[in-house]
mmCIF file of C-alpha atoms and ligand atoms in Angstrom:
data_model
loop_
_atom_site.group_PDB
_atom_site.id
_atom_site.type_symbol
_atom_site.label_atom_id
_atom_site.label_comp_id
_atom_site.label_asym_id
_atom_site.label_seq_id
_atom_site.Cartn_x
_atom_site.Cartn_y
_atom_site.Cartn_z
ATOM 1 C CA UNK A 1 0.000 0.000 0.000
ATOM 2 C CA UNK A 2 1.995 3.013 -1.250
ATOM 3 C CA UNK A 3 5.438 3.937 -0.019
ATOM 4 C CA UNK A 4 5.953 2.764 3.544
ATOM 5 C CA UNK A 5 6.619 5.718 5.833
ATOM 6 C CA UNK A 6 9.854 5.345 7.730
ATOM 7 C CA UNK A 7 8.801 6.037 11.290
ATOM 8 C CA UNK A 8 12.381 6.873 12.226
ATOM 9 C CA UNK A 9 12.588 9.858 9.907
ATOM 10 C CA UNK A 10 11.339 13.192 11.216
ATOM 11 C CA UNK A 11 9.514 13.942 7.975
ATOM 12 C CA UNK A 12 7.772 10.579 8.182
ATOM 13 C CA UNK A 13 6.716 11.165 11.788
ATOM 14 C CA UNK A 14 5.326 14.557 10.860
ATOM 15 C CA UNK A 15 3.258 13.007 8.078
ATOM 16 C CA UNK A 16 1.973 10.276 10.359
ATOM 17 C CA UNK A 17 0.996 12.839 12.961
ATOM 18 C CA UNK A 18 -0.594 15.119 10.375
ATOM 19 C CA UNK A 19 -2.638 12.196 9.038
ATOM 20 C CA UNK A 20 -3.667 11.268 12.576
ATOM 21 C CA UNK A 21 -4.858 14.841 13.152
ATOM 22 C CA UNK A 22 -6.675 14.941 9.808
ATOM 23 C CA UNK A 23 -8.445 11.704 10.610
ATOM 24 C CA UNK A 24 -9.531 12.889 14.051
ATOM 25 C CA UNK A 25 -10.918 16.095 12.513
ATOM 26 C CA UNK A 26 -12.710 14.097 9.803
ATOM 27 C CA UNK A 27 -14.257 11.687 12.283
ATOM 28 C CA UNK A 28 -15.458 14.423 14.643
ATOM 29 C CA UNK A 29 -16.716 16.927 12.096
ATOM 30 C CA UNK A 30 -15.893 19.812 14.442
ATOM 31 C CA UNK A 31 -13.117 19.644 17.012
ATOM 32 C CA UNK A 32 -10.849 21.991 18.988
ATOM 33 C CA UNK A 33 -7.052 21.869 19.131
ATOM 34 C CA UNK A 34 -7.228 20.870 22.805
ATOM 35 C CA UNK A 35 -9.485 17.896 22.034
ATOM 36 C CA UNK A 36 -7.159 16.842 19.200
ATOM 37 C CA UNK A 37 -4.222 16.861 21.602
ATOM 38 C CA UNK A 38 -6.186 14.727 24.060
ATOM 39 C CA UNK A 39 -7.247 12.193 21.422
ATOM 40 C CA UNK A 40 -3.961 11.905 19.519
ATOM 41 C CA UNK A 41 -1.764 12.124 22.660
ATOM 42 C CA UNK A 42 0.382 14.701 20.842
ATOM 43 C CA UNK A 43 1.583 17.699 22.850
ATOM 44 C CA UNK A 44 -0.447 20.927 22.455
ATOM 45 C CA UNK A 45 2.469 22.804 20.796
ATOM 46 C CA UNK A 46 2.892 19.937 18.268
ATOM 47 C CA UNK A 47 -0.838 20.019 17.516
ATOM 48 C CA UNK A 48 -0.787 23.813 17.076
ATOM 49 C CA UNK A 49 2.221 23.526 14.792
ATOM 50 C CA UNK A 50 0.823 20.725 12.597
ATOM 51 C CA UNK A 51 -2.699 22.219 12.509
ATOM 52 C CA UNK A 52 -1.033 25.420 11.272
ATOM 53 C CA UNK A 53 0.545 23.448 8.416
ATOM 54 C CA UNK A 54 -2.780 21.793 7.623
ATOM 55 C CA UNK A 55 -4.506 25.192 7.568
ATOM 56 C CA UNK A 56 -1.784 26.425 5.159
ATOM 57 C CA UNK A 57 -2.685 23.585 2.790
ATOM 58 C CA UNK A 58 -6.386 24.611 3.121
ATOM 59 C CA UNK A 59 -7.286 21.003 3.998
ATOM 60 C CA UNK A 60 -8.410 22.183 7.441
ATOM 61 C CA UNK A 61 -10.212 25.442 8.279
ATOM 62 C CA UNK A 62 -11.126 27.240 11.482
ATOM 63 C CA UNK A 63 -14.827 27.637 12.004
ATOM 64 C CA UNK A 64 -17.589 28.573 14.490
ATOM 65 C CA UNK A 65 -16.747 28.686 18.137
ATOM 66 C CA UNK A 66 -17.376 25.548 20.145
ATOM 67 C CA UNK A 67 -19.059 25.036 23.504
ATOM 68 C CA UNK A 68 -17.124 26.609 26.353
ATOM 69 C CA UNK A 69 -16.512 24.614 29.499
ATOM 70 C CA UNK A 70 -16.114 27.779 31.546
ATOM 71 C CA UNK A 71 -13.394 29.913 29.990
ATOM 72 C CA UNK A 72 -12.976 31.358 26.517
ATOM 73 C CA UNK A 73 -14.856 29.499 23.764
ATOM 74 C CA UNK A 74 -12.388 27.385 21.754
ATOM 75 C CA UNK A 75 -11.968 27.826 18.011
ATOM 76 C CA UNK A 76 -13.174 24.711 16.198
ATOM 77 C CA UNK A 77 -11.552 23.034 13.214
ATOM 78 C CA UNK A 78 -13.170 21.148 10.371
ATOM 79 C CA UNK A 79 -12.130 19.526 7.090
ATOM 80 C CA UNK A 80 -12.450 21.940 4.193
ATOM 81 C CA UNK A 81 -14.273 19.238 2.226
ATOM 82 C CA UNK A 82 -15.617 21.324 -0.631
ATOM 83 C CA UNK A 83 -12.249 22.934 -1.457
ATOM 84 C CA UNK A 84 -10.810 19.680 -2.823
ATOM 85 C CA UNK A 85 -11.895 16.878 -5.097
ATOM 86 C CA UNK A 86 -11.069 13.242 -5.633
ATOM 87 C CA UNK A 87 -11.871 11.234 -8.739
ATOM 88 C CA UNK A 88 -13.380 7.743 -8.564
ATOM 89 C CA UNK A 89 -13.535 5.467 -11.590
ATOM 90 C CA UNK A 90 -15.443 2.253 -12.178
ATOM 91 C CA UNK A 91 -13.803 0.317 -15.006
ATOM 92 C CA UNK A 92 -16.454 -2.317 -15.700
ATOM 93 C CA UNK A 93 -16.634 -5.114 -18.293
ATOM 94 C CA UNK A 94 -18.453 -2.951 -20.880
ATOM 95 C CA UNK A 95 -18.136 0.658 -19.833
ATOM 96 C CA UNK A 96 -16.233 3.054 -17.644
ATOM 97 C CA UNK A 97 -17.658 5.695 -15.356
ATOM 98 C CA UNK A 98 -15.786 8.470 -13.569
ATOM 99 C CA UNK A 99 -17.128 10.723 -10.826
ATOM 100 C CA UNK A 100 -15.596 13.703 -9.056
ATOM 101 C CA UNK A 101 -16.536 14.238 -5.430
ATOM 102 C CA UNK A 102 -15.702 16.517 -2.528
ATOM 103 C CA UNK A 103 -13.761 15.074 0.399
ATOM 104 C CA UNK A 104 -16.991 14.116 2.190
ATOM 105 C CA UNK A 105 -17.917 11.815 -0.704
ATOM 106 C CA UNK A 106 -20.443 14.169 -2.274
ATOM 107 C CA UNK A 107 -20.478 13.454 -6.030
ATOM 108 C CA UNK A 108 -20.533 16.719 -7.992
ATOM 109 C CA UNK A 109 -20.204 15.478 -11.556
ATOM 110 C CA UNK A 110 -19.859 12.259 -13.559
ATOM 111 C CA UNK A 111 -18.883 11.062 -17.038
ATOM 112 C CA UNK A 112 -19.517 7.678 -18.638
ATOM 113 C CA UNK A 113 -18.276 5.997 -21.834
ATOM 114 C CA UNK A 114 -18.470 2.590 -23.505
ATOM 115 C CA UNK A 115 -15.363 0.838 -24.748
ATOM 116 C CA UNK A 116 -15.059 0.253 -28.473
ATOM 117 C CA UNK A 117 -15.949 -3.297 -29.560
ATOM 118 C CA UNK A 118 -13.215 -5.751 -28.409
ATOM 119 C CA UNK A 119 -10.839 -3.018 -27.252
ATOM 120 C CA UNK A 120 -7.074 -3.446 -27.204
ATOM 121 C CA UNK A 121 -5.253 -2.626 -23.941
ATOM 122 C CA UNK A 122 -4.255 0.725 -25.424
ATOM 123 C CA UNK A 123 -7.854 1.542 -26.380
ATOM 124 C CA UNK A 124 -9.045 0.494 -22.932
ATOM 125 C CA UNK A 125 -6.512 2.775 -21.214
ATOM 126 C CA UNK A 126 -7.308 5.624 -23.615
ATOM 127 C CA UNK A 127 -11.040 5.384 -22.747
ATOM 128 C CA UNK A 128 -10.130 5.392 -19.059
ATOM 129 C CA UNK A 129 -7.927 8.482 -19.449
ATOM 130 C CA UNK A 130 -10.567 10.199 -21.568
ATOM 131 C CA UNK A 131 -13.400 9.966 -19.012
ATOM 132 C CA UNK A 132 -11.026 11.007 -16.220
ATOM 133 C CA UNK A 133 -9.916 14.024 -18.239
ATOM 134 C CA UNK A 134 -13.540 14.998 -18.887
ATOM 135 C CA UNK A 135 -14.613 14.654 -15.273
ATOM 136 C CA UNK A 136 -11.615 16.725 -14.110
ATOM 137 C CA UNK A 137 -12.448 19.310 -16.770
ATOM 138 C CA UNK A 138 -15.925 19.625 -15.266
ATOM 139 C CA UNK A 139 -14.829 19.615 -11.620
ATOM 140 C CA UNK A 140 -11.756 21.818 -11.779
ATOM 141 C CA UNK A 141 -10.094 22.432 -15.143
ATOM 142 C CA UNK A 142 -6.896 23.813 -13.578
ATOM 143 C CA UNK A 143 -6.631 20.658 -11.483
ATOM 144 C CA UNK A 144 -5.467 22.478 -8.309
ATOM 145 C CA UNK A 145 -8.264 20.959 -6.274
ATOM 146 C CA UNK A 146 -7.803 17.352 -7.477
ATOM 147 C CA UNK A 147 -5.976 15.245 -4.901
ATOM 148 C CA UNK A 148 -5.952 11.838 -6.549
ATOM 149 C CA UNK A 149 -7.639 9.199 -8.662
ATOM 150 C CA UNK A 150 -9.022 5.868 -7.486
ATOM 151 C CA UNK A 151 -9.920 3.080 -9.908
ATOM 152 C CA UNK A 152 -12.248 0.147 -9.201
ATOM 153 C CA UNK A 153 -11.274 -2.345 -11.898
ATOM 154 C CA UNK A 154 -13.273 -5.523 -12.574
ATOM 155 C CA UNK A 155 -11.392 -8.810 -12.416
ATOM 156 C CA UNK A 156 -8.238 -9.748 -10.566
ATOM 157 C CA UNK A 157 -6.221 -6.746 -9.354
ATOM 158 C CA UNK A 158 -2.851 -6.427 -7.630
ATOM 159 C CA UNK A 159 -3.725 -3.396 -5.524
ATOM 160 C CA UNK A 160 -0.158 -2.955 -4.266
ATOM 161 C CA UNK A 161 1.261 -2.484 -7.764
ATOM 162 C CA UNK A 162 -1.946 -1.033 -9.221
ATOM 163 C CA UNK A 163 -1.972 -3.697 -11.940
ATOM 164 C CA UNK A 164 -4.979 -5.456 -13.465
ATOM 165 C CA UNK A 165 -3.691 -9.034 -13.383
ATOM 166 C CA UNK A 166 -6.597 -10.501 -15.344
ATOM 167 C CA UNK A 167 -9.804 -8.946 -16.671
ATOM 168 C CA UNK A 168 -11.851 -11.952 -17.841
ATOM 169 C CA UNK A 169 -14.537 -10.080 -19.787
ATOM 170 C CA UNK A 170 -12.002 -8.113 -21.846
ATOM 171 C CA UNK A 171 -9.430 -10.915 -21.783
ATOM 172 C CA UNK A 172 -6.623 -8.584 -20.679
ATOM 173 C CA UNK A 173 -3.636 -9.536 -18.581
ATOM 174 C CA UNK A 174 -1.164 -7.403 -16.618
ATOM 175 C CA UNK A 175 -2.228 -3.858 -17.419
ATOM 176 C CA UNK A 176 -0.265 -1.341 -15.336
ATOM 177 C CA UNK A 177 -3.198 1.013 -14.724
ATOM 178 C CA UNK A 178 -1.630 2.927 -11.834
ATOM 179 C CA UNK A 179 1.641 3.620 -13.655
ATOM 180 C CA UNK A 180 -0.184 4.705 -16.820
ATOM 181 C CA UNK A 181 -2.570 7.106 -15.060
ATOM 182 C CA UNK A 182 0.054 8.543 -12.693
ATOM 183 C CA UNK A 183 2.243 9.332 -15.664
ATOM 184 C CA UNK A 184 -0.682 10.787 -17.612
ATOM 185 C CA UNK A 185 -2.178 12.983 -14.858
ATOM 186 C CA UNK A 186 0.714 13.492 -12.449
ATOM 187 C CA UNK A 187 -1.565 12.636 -9.507
ATOM 188 C CA UNK A 188 -1.497 9.796 -6.937
ATOM 189 C CA UNK A 189 -3.504 6.819 -8.249
ATOM 190 C CA UNK A 190 -4.935 3.848 -6.336
ATOM 191 C CA UNK A 191 -6.291 0.736 -8.063
ATOM 192 C CA UNK A 192 -8.405 -1.983 -6.462
ATOM 193 C CA UNK A 193 -10.805 -4.696 -7.607
ATOM 194 C CA UNK A 194 -14.240 -3.126 -8.197
ATOM 195 C CA UNK A 195 -16.153 -5.073 -5.550
ATOM 196 C CA UNK A 196 -13.435 -4.650 -2.919
ATOM 197 C CA UNK A 197 -13.346 -0.920 -3.687
ATOM 198 C CA UNK A 198 -17.094 -0.753 -3.069
ATOM 199 C CA UNK A 199 -16.644 -2.606 0.230
ATOM 200 C CA UNK A 200 -14.232 0.153 1.306
ATOM 201 C CA UNK A 201 -16.765 2.757 0.126
ATOM 202 C CA UNK A 202 -19.459 1.044 2.204
ATOM 203 C CA UNK A 203 -17.166 1.192 5.239
ATOM 204 C CA UNK A 204 -16.785 4.981 4.872
ATOM 205 C CA UNK A 205 -20.051 6.199 3.398
ATOM 206 C CA UNK A 206 -22.503 3.276 3.448
ATOM 207 C CA UNK A 207 -24.173 0.984 5.947
ATOM 208 C CA UNK A 208 -20.784 -0.555 6.817
ATOM 209 C CA UNK A 209 -19.649 2.645 8.552
ATOM 210 C CA UNK A 210 -18.159 1.750 11.961
ATOM 211 C CA UNK A 211 -19.032 -1.961 11.450
ATOM 212 C CA UNK A 212 -15.879 -4.026 12.129
ATOM 213 C CA UNK A 213 -16.903 -7.256 10.342
ATOM 214 C CA UNK A 214 -19.087 -7.095 7.275
ATOM 215 C CA UNK A 215 -19.330 -8.436 3.739
ATOM 216 C CA UNK A 216 -20.351 -6.630 0.603
ATOM 217 C CA UNK A 217 -22.001 -9.187 -1.668
ATOM 218 C CA UNK A 218 -22.321 -7.963 -5.244
ATOM 219 C CA UNK A 219 -24.248 -9.689 -8.008
ATOM 220 C CA UNK A 220 -23.751 -8.319 -11.509
ATOM 221 C CA UNK A 221 -22.161 -9.789 -14.613
ATOM 222 C CA UNK A 222 -19.871 -11.398 -12.069
ATOM 223 C CA UNK A 223 -20.579 -12.349 -8.480
ATOM 224 C CA UNK A 224 -18.163 -11.498 -5.710
ATOM 225 C CA UNK A 225 -17.707 -10.333 -2.159
ATOM 226 C CA UNK A 226 -15.624 -7.668 -0.461
ATOM 227 C CA UNK A 227 -14.700 -8.876 2.997
ATOM 228 C CA UNK A 228 -14.024 -6.398 5.796
ATOM 229 C CA UNK A 229 -12.531 -8.002 8.909
ATOM 230 C CA UNK A 230 -11.603 -5.885 11.925
ATOM 231 C CA UNK A 231 -12.227 -2.743 9.819
ATOM 232 C CA UNK A 232 -9.678 -3.896 7.198
ATOM 233 C CA UNK A 233 -10.260 -5.197 3.702
ATOM 234 C CA UNK A 234 -9.183 -8.851 3.510
ATOM 235 C CA UNK A 235 -7.458 -9.494 0.179
ATOM 236 C CA UNK A 236 -5.990 -12.951 0.706
ATOM 237 C CA UNK A 237 -2.564 -14.220 -0.324
ATOM 238 C CA UNK A 238 -2.904 -13.460 -4.033
ATOM 239 C CA UNK A 239 -5.705 -10.871 -4.124
ATOM 240 C CA UNK A 240 -8.529 -13.370 -4.756
ATOM 241 C CA UNK A 241 -10.299 -13.441 -1.372
ATOM 242 C CA UNK A 242 -14.049 -12.988 -1.779
ATOM 243 C CA UNK A 243 -14.490 -14.945 -5.035
ATOM 244 C CA UNK A 244 -17.761 -16.364 -3.715
ATOM 245 C CA UNK A 245 -19.104 -16.432 -7.293
ATOM 246 C CA UNK A 246 -16.930 -19.472 -7.978
ATOM 247 C CA UNK A 247 -17.960 -21.527 -4.995
ATOM 248 C CA UNK A 248 -20.088 -24.462 -6.086
ATOM 249 C CA UNK A 249 -23.797 -24.455 -5.285
ATOM 250 C CA UNK A 250 -24.905 -27.381 -7.476
ATOM 251 C CA UNK A 251 -22.405 -29.967 -8.746
ATOM 252 C CA UNK A 252 -24.766 -30.729 -11.653
ATOM 253 C CA UNK A 253 -25.328 -27.040 -12.408
ATOM 254 C CA UNK A 254 -24.603 -25.100 -15.611
ATOM 255 C CA UNK A 255 -21.103 -24.405 -16.938
ATOM 256 C CA UNK A 256 -19.460 -21.298 -15.481
ATOM 257 C CA UNK A 257 -17.180 -18.734 -17.163
ATOM 258 C CA UNK A 258 -14.334 -20.197 -15.050
ATOM 259 C CA UNK A 259 -14.740 -23.626 -16.695
ATOM 260 C CA UNK A 260 -16.291 -25.278 -13.634
ATOM 261 C CA UNK A 261 -19.910 -26.403 -13.271
ATOM 262 C CA UNK A 262 -22.592 -25.116 -10.910
ATOM 263 C CA UNK A 263 -20.706 -22.107 -9.512
ATOM 264 C CA UNK A 264 -22.931 -19.510 -7.831
ATOM 265 C CA UNK A 265 -22.094 -17.087 -10.663
ATOM 266 C CA UNK A 266 -23.385 -19.537 -13.266
ATOM 267 C CA UNK A 267 -26.739 -19.621 -11.461
ATOM 268 C CA UNK A 268 -27.356 -16.017 -10.435
ATOM 269 C CA UNK A 269 -24.944 -13.828 -12.442
ATOM 270 C CA UNK A 270 -25.226 -12.103 -15.793
ATOM 271 C CA UNK A 271 -27.504 -13.976 -18.131
ATOM 272 C CA UNK A 272 -28.275 -16.985 -15.884
ATOM 273 C CA UNK A 273 -31.739 -15.703 -14.934
ATOM 274 C CA UNK A 274 -32.780 -15.057 -18.527
ATOM 275 C CA UNK A 275 -31.517 -18.513 -19.542
ATOM 276 C CA UNK A 276 -33.688 -20.184 -16.869
ATOM 277 C CA UNK A 277 -36.751 -18.238 -18.045
ATOM 278 C CA UNK A 278 -36.022 -19.282 -21.643
ATOM 279 C CA UNK A 279 -35.725 -22.924 -20.588
ATOM 280 C CA UNK A 280 -39.064 -22.801 -18.755
ATOM 281 C CA UNK A 281 -40.769 -21.344 -21.825
ATOM 282 C CA UNK A 282 -39.129 -23.971 -24.088
ATOM 283 C CA UNK A 283 -40.491 -26.655 -21.743
ATOM 284 C CA UNK A 284 -43.944 -25.316 -22.562
ATOM 285 C CA UNK A 285 -44.707 -23.040 -19.601
ATOM 286 C CA UNK A 286 -46.922 -20.034 -20.427
ATOM 287 C CA UNK A 287 -45.413 -16.635 -19.744
ATOM 288 C CA UNK A 288 -46.105 -13.006 -20.656
ATOM 289 C CA UNK A 289 -42.340 -12.740 -21.187
ATOM 290 C CA UNK A 290 -42.939 -14.279 -24.607
ATOM 291 C CA UNK A 291 -45.299 -11.429 -25.519
ATOM 292 C CA UNK A 292 -42.877 -8.851 -24.124
ATOM 293 C CA UNK A 293 -40.173 -9.977 -26.579
ATOM 294 C CA UNK A 294 -42.657 -10.805 -29.372
ATOM 295 C CA UNK A 295 -41.686 -14.464 -29.318
ATOM 296 C CA UNK A 296 -37.923 -13.833 -29.561
ATOM 297 C CA UNK A 297 -37.123 -15.257 -26.124
ATOM 298 C CA UNK A 298 -33.376 -14.695 -26.550
ATOM 299 C CA UNK A 299 -34.143 -11.029 -25.791
ATOM 300 C CA UNK A 300 -35.460 -11.656 -22.256
ATOM 301 C CA UNK A 301 -33.462 -9.677 -19.685
ATOM 302 C CA UNK A 302 -33.443 -9.052 -15.952
ATOM 303 C CA UNK A 303 -35.637 -5.945 -16.049
ATOM 304 C CA UNK A 304 -38.322 -7.822 -18.015
ATOM 305 C CA UNK A 305 -38.321 -10.560 -15.388
ATOM 306 C CA UNK A 306 -39.088 -7.963 -12.749
ATOM 307 C CA UNK A 307 -41.886 -6.373 -14.798
ATOM 308 C CA UNK A 308 -43.383 -9.784 -15.572
ATOM 309 C CA UNK A 309 -43.180 -10.835 -11.900
ATOM 310 C CA UNK A 310 -45.025 -7.650 -10.947
ATOM 311 C CA UNK A 311 -47.802 -8.810 -13.268
ATOM 312 C CA UNK A 312 -47.870 -12.134 -11.401
ATOM 313 C CA UNK A 313 -46.174 -14.092 -14.194
ATOM 314 C CA UNK A 314 -45.344 -17.469 -12.644
ATOM 315 C CA UNK A 315 -42.265 -18.184 -14.810
ATOM 316 C CA UNK A 316 -40.691 -14.852 -13.822
ATOM 317 C CA UNK A 317 -41.649 -15.281 -10.161
ATOM 318 C CA UNK A 318 -40.162 -18.818 -10.083
ATOM 319 C CA UNK A 319 -36.889 -17.654 -11.680
ATOM 320 C CA UNK A 320 -36.512 -14.801 -9.179
ATOM 321 C CA UNK A 321 -37.466 -16.910 -6.158
ATOM 322 C CA UNK A 322 -34.998 -19.628 -7.205
ATOM 323 C CA UNK A 323 -32.359 -16.901 -7.560
ATOM 324 C CA UNK A 324 -33.094 -15.906 -3.963
ATOM 325 C CA UNK A 325 -32.585 -19.540 -2.893
ATOM 326 C CA UNK A 326 -29.239 -19.873 -4.703
ATOM 327 C CA UNK A 327 -28.070 -16.548 -3.294
ATOM 328 C CA UNK A 328 -29.246 -17.687 0.144
ATOM 329 C CA UNK A 329 -27.046 -20.779 -0.077
ATOM 330 C CA UNK A 330 -24.021 -18.684 -1.096
ATOM 331 C CA UNK A 331 -24.703 -16.234 1.730
ATOM 332 C CA UNK A 332 -25.228 -19.044 4.271
ATOM 333 C CA UNK A 333 -21.778 -20.371 3.306
ATOM 334 C CA UNK A 334 -20.263 -16.927 3.893
ATOM 335 C CA UNK A 335 -22.060 -16.577 7.236
ATOM 336 C CA UNK A 336 -20.851 -19.987 8.412
ATOM 337 C CA UNK A 337 -17.280 -19.264 7.312
ATOM 338 C CA UNK A 338 -16.812 -15.671 8.489
ATOM 339 C CA UNK A 339 -19.503 -14.889 11.098
ATOM 340 C CA UNK A 340 -20.055 -11.257 10.007
ATOM 341 C CA UNK A 341 -22.550 -8.934 11.723
ATOM 342 C CA UNK A 342 -23.702 -7.412 8.432
ATOM 343 C CA UNK A 343 -24.092 -8.435 4.798
ATOM 344 C CA UNK A 344 -24.691 -5.647 2.303
ATOM 345 C CA UNK A 345 -26.254 -6.763 -0.983
ATOM 346 C CA UNK A 346 -25.627 -4.802 -4.151
ATOM 347 C CA UNK A 347 -26.044 -5.064 -7.918
ATOM 348 C CA UNK A 348 -28.757 -4.966 -10.556
ATOM 349 C CA UNK A 349 -30.514 -8.186 -9.546
ATOM 350 C CA UNK A 350 -31.636 -6.564 -6.286
ATOM 351 C CA UNK A 351 -33.837 -4.248 -8.334
ATOM 352 C CA UNK A 352 -36.081 -7.324 -8.103
ATOM 353 C CA UNK A 353 -35.611 -7.558 -4.322
ATOM 354 C CA UNK A 354 -39.416 -7.781 -3.815
ATOM 355 C CA UNK A 355 -39.327 -11.251 -5.381
ATOM 356 C CA UNK A 356 -35.875 -12.383 -4.230
ATOM 357 C CA UNK A 357 -35.474 -11.413 -0.593
ATOM 358 C CA UNK A 358 -38.136 -13.638 0.928
ATOM 359 C CA UNK A 359 -36.675 -16.911 -0.418
ATOM 360 C CA UNK A 360 -33.145 -15.581 0.193
ATOM 361 C CA UNK A 361 -33.824 -14.892 3.885
ATOM 362 C CA UNK A 362 -35.673 -18.190 4.385
ATOM 363 C CA UNK A 363 -32.796 -20.125 2.803
ATOM 364 C CA UNK A 364 -30.243 -18.354 5.016
ATOM 365 C CA UNK A 365 -32.376 -19.167 8.056
ATOM 366 C CA UNK A 366 -32.532 -22.861 7.095
ATOM 367 C CA UNK A 367 -29.008 -23.352 5.794
ATOM 368 C CA UNK A 368 -26.752 -21.236 8.016
ATOM 369 C CA UNK A 369 -25.846 -22.290 11.538
ATOM 370 C CA UNK A 370 -28.247 -20.770 14.054
ATOM 371 C CA UNK A 371 -25.760 -18.729 16.056
ATOM 372 C CA UNK A 372 -24.062 -16.792 13.222
ATOM 373 C CA UNK A 373 -27.418 -16.513 11.362
ATOM 374 C CA UNK A 374 -28.968 -14.728 14.345
ATOM 375 C CA UNK A 375 -25.978 -12.397 14.605
ATOM 376 C CA UNK A 376 -26.182 -11.085 11.039
ATOM 377 C CA UNK A 377 -28.299 -8.386 9.406
ATOM 378 C CA UNK A 378 -28.827 -8.567 5.657
ATOM 379 C CA UNK A 379 -29.482 -5.218 3.954
ATOM 380 C CA UNK A 380 -29.442 -3.747 0.446
ATOM 381 C CA UNK A 381 -26.776 -1.129 -0.323
ATOM 382 C CA UNK A 382 -27.860 2.500 -0.288
ATOM 383 C CA UNK A 383 -24.858 3.894 -2.175
ATOM 384 C CA UNK A 384 -26.805 3.795 -5.436
ATOM 385 C CA UNK A 385 -25.616 3.498 -9.015
ATOM 386 C CA UNK A 386 -22.265 5.172 -8.284
ATOM 387 C CA UNK A 387 -21.412 2.705 -5.513
ATOM 388 C CA UNK A 388 -18.221 1.368 -7.130
ATOM 389 C CA UNK A 389 -16.990 4.792 -8.264
ATOM 390 C CA UNK A 390 -17.579 6.100 -4.718
ATOM 391 C CA UNK A 391 -15.633 3.107 -3.415
ATOM 392 C CA UNK A 392 -12.827 3.911 -5.843
ATOM 393 C CA UNK A 393 -12.527 7.500 -4.662
ATOM 394 C CA UNK A 394 -12.585 6.304 -1.062
ATOM 395 C CA UNK A 395 -9.281 4.537 -1.851
ATOM 396 C CA UNK A 396 -7.757 8.005 -2.286
ATOM 397 C CA UNK A 397 -9.491 9.409 0.795
ATOM 398 C CA UNK A 398 -8.108 6.529 2.851
ATOM 399 C CA UNK A 399 -4.612 7.507 1.725
ATOM 400 C CA UNK A 400 -5.197 11.089 2.787
ATOM 401 C CA UNK A 401 -6.890 10.466 6.101
ATOM 402 C CA UNK A 402 -5.474 7.333 7.635
ATOM 403 C CA UNK A 403 -2.342 7.487 9.654
ATOM 404 C CA UNK A 404 -0.396 4.937 7.657
ATOM 405 C CA UNK A 405 -1.444 6.156 4.273
ATOM 406 C CA UNK A 406 -0.465 9.771 3.729
ATOM 407 C CA UNK A 407 2.541 10.322 1.516
ATOM 408 C CA UNK A 408 4.527 13.526 1.476
ATOM 409 C CA UNK A 409 3.951 13.579 -2.273
ATOM 410 C CA UNK A 410 0.313 14.363 -1.619
ATOM 411 C CA UNK A 411 1.184 17.411 0.469
ATOM 412 C CA UNK A 412 3.557 18.488 -2.253
ATOM 413 C CA UNK A 413 0.636 18.253 -4.707
ATOM 414 C CA UNK A 414 -1.386 20.594 -2.505
ATOM 415 C CA UNK A 415 1.458 22.991 -1.800
ATOM 416 C CA UNK A 416 2.436 23.459 -5.429
HETATM 417 ZN ZN1 LIG B 1 -17.040 -20.377 -11.757
#
């Protein structure tokens, strides 16, 4: 994770202490210098000195007077959130979306683009750079306020090197995204797997805030989980932790993109739902889905299933309820393995939550062990359609605000 700060060096210590102060200010919203000294255990003169430096960078500002405990009312400090921006990018299997947000995660503008058909690595990177350039242009053309870029990339990602190791849907290997974008924009860049980036976003801005052990469970084209243990993202030995989509739910199930049979992803991800509806219709079941696609059942998609289910179409209802059961089995496995207190569900399929959640919850109740099942809440993400991009920009915020993350380079960016 970035350059390690040498604790022995004075400069390094100063950065660590500055980050600690920044984080305390962020967490409290409004705080006095005296309270900062108490919480960080730094001496009051050190706090005054470092707060002065932070005020010079405009990251921290003095604001309304706080409550007095008898004497003079103390001057309060807060993060100058709206003076700076971070960029978050979701590089998905088909398109890329970039957002710019203030330091409190408030998205102010966004740009989206599709890749060209079967893009080369160069074309992929060019599309990435193009949307980032456009979103920066809209947020702050002179770039003074932009502190960094975070990328949530689908597929397998080495987040230490910022390299996409394998992107299955585009069939790319070893793309040095961080190096390319840092060179192009001269800004710090963080790269993480898309779902894991969202998990970090959930831990800062979503329902996972202040929850030590939770799992983000995302169902889209792919199916995966971002695992937060003791407030930290768990990546595993080779960055593959959370690949719940390739755990096997039915040994006789359909073939999966990974080559195996009956993986969770092959039963609930991407086109699996439409394929089950098509099969039911081919077996002779009546469904309004057929009318919706004028007989061309290859065109059935997830949204149609939801609309048909709303009109009490039994084929659509069965497909969605079965999806809830399969998801329930996958989630029960996660609950039994990791004993989280919260599971956050996300992704397009939960647009049909009305028809999925009942069978999902019942399956979890039946299949998970009683003790961990009682300890867990299952909710649907509230971060909305920008969830992954927000997660990606949180990667940058984490670097700025956590005591092990801040690099001097970032302060140099601000001071320039
Ligand atoms: Zn698989």
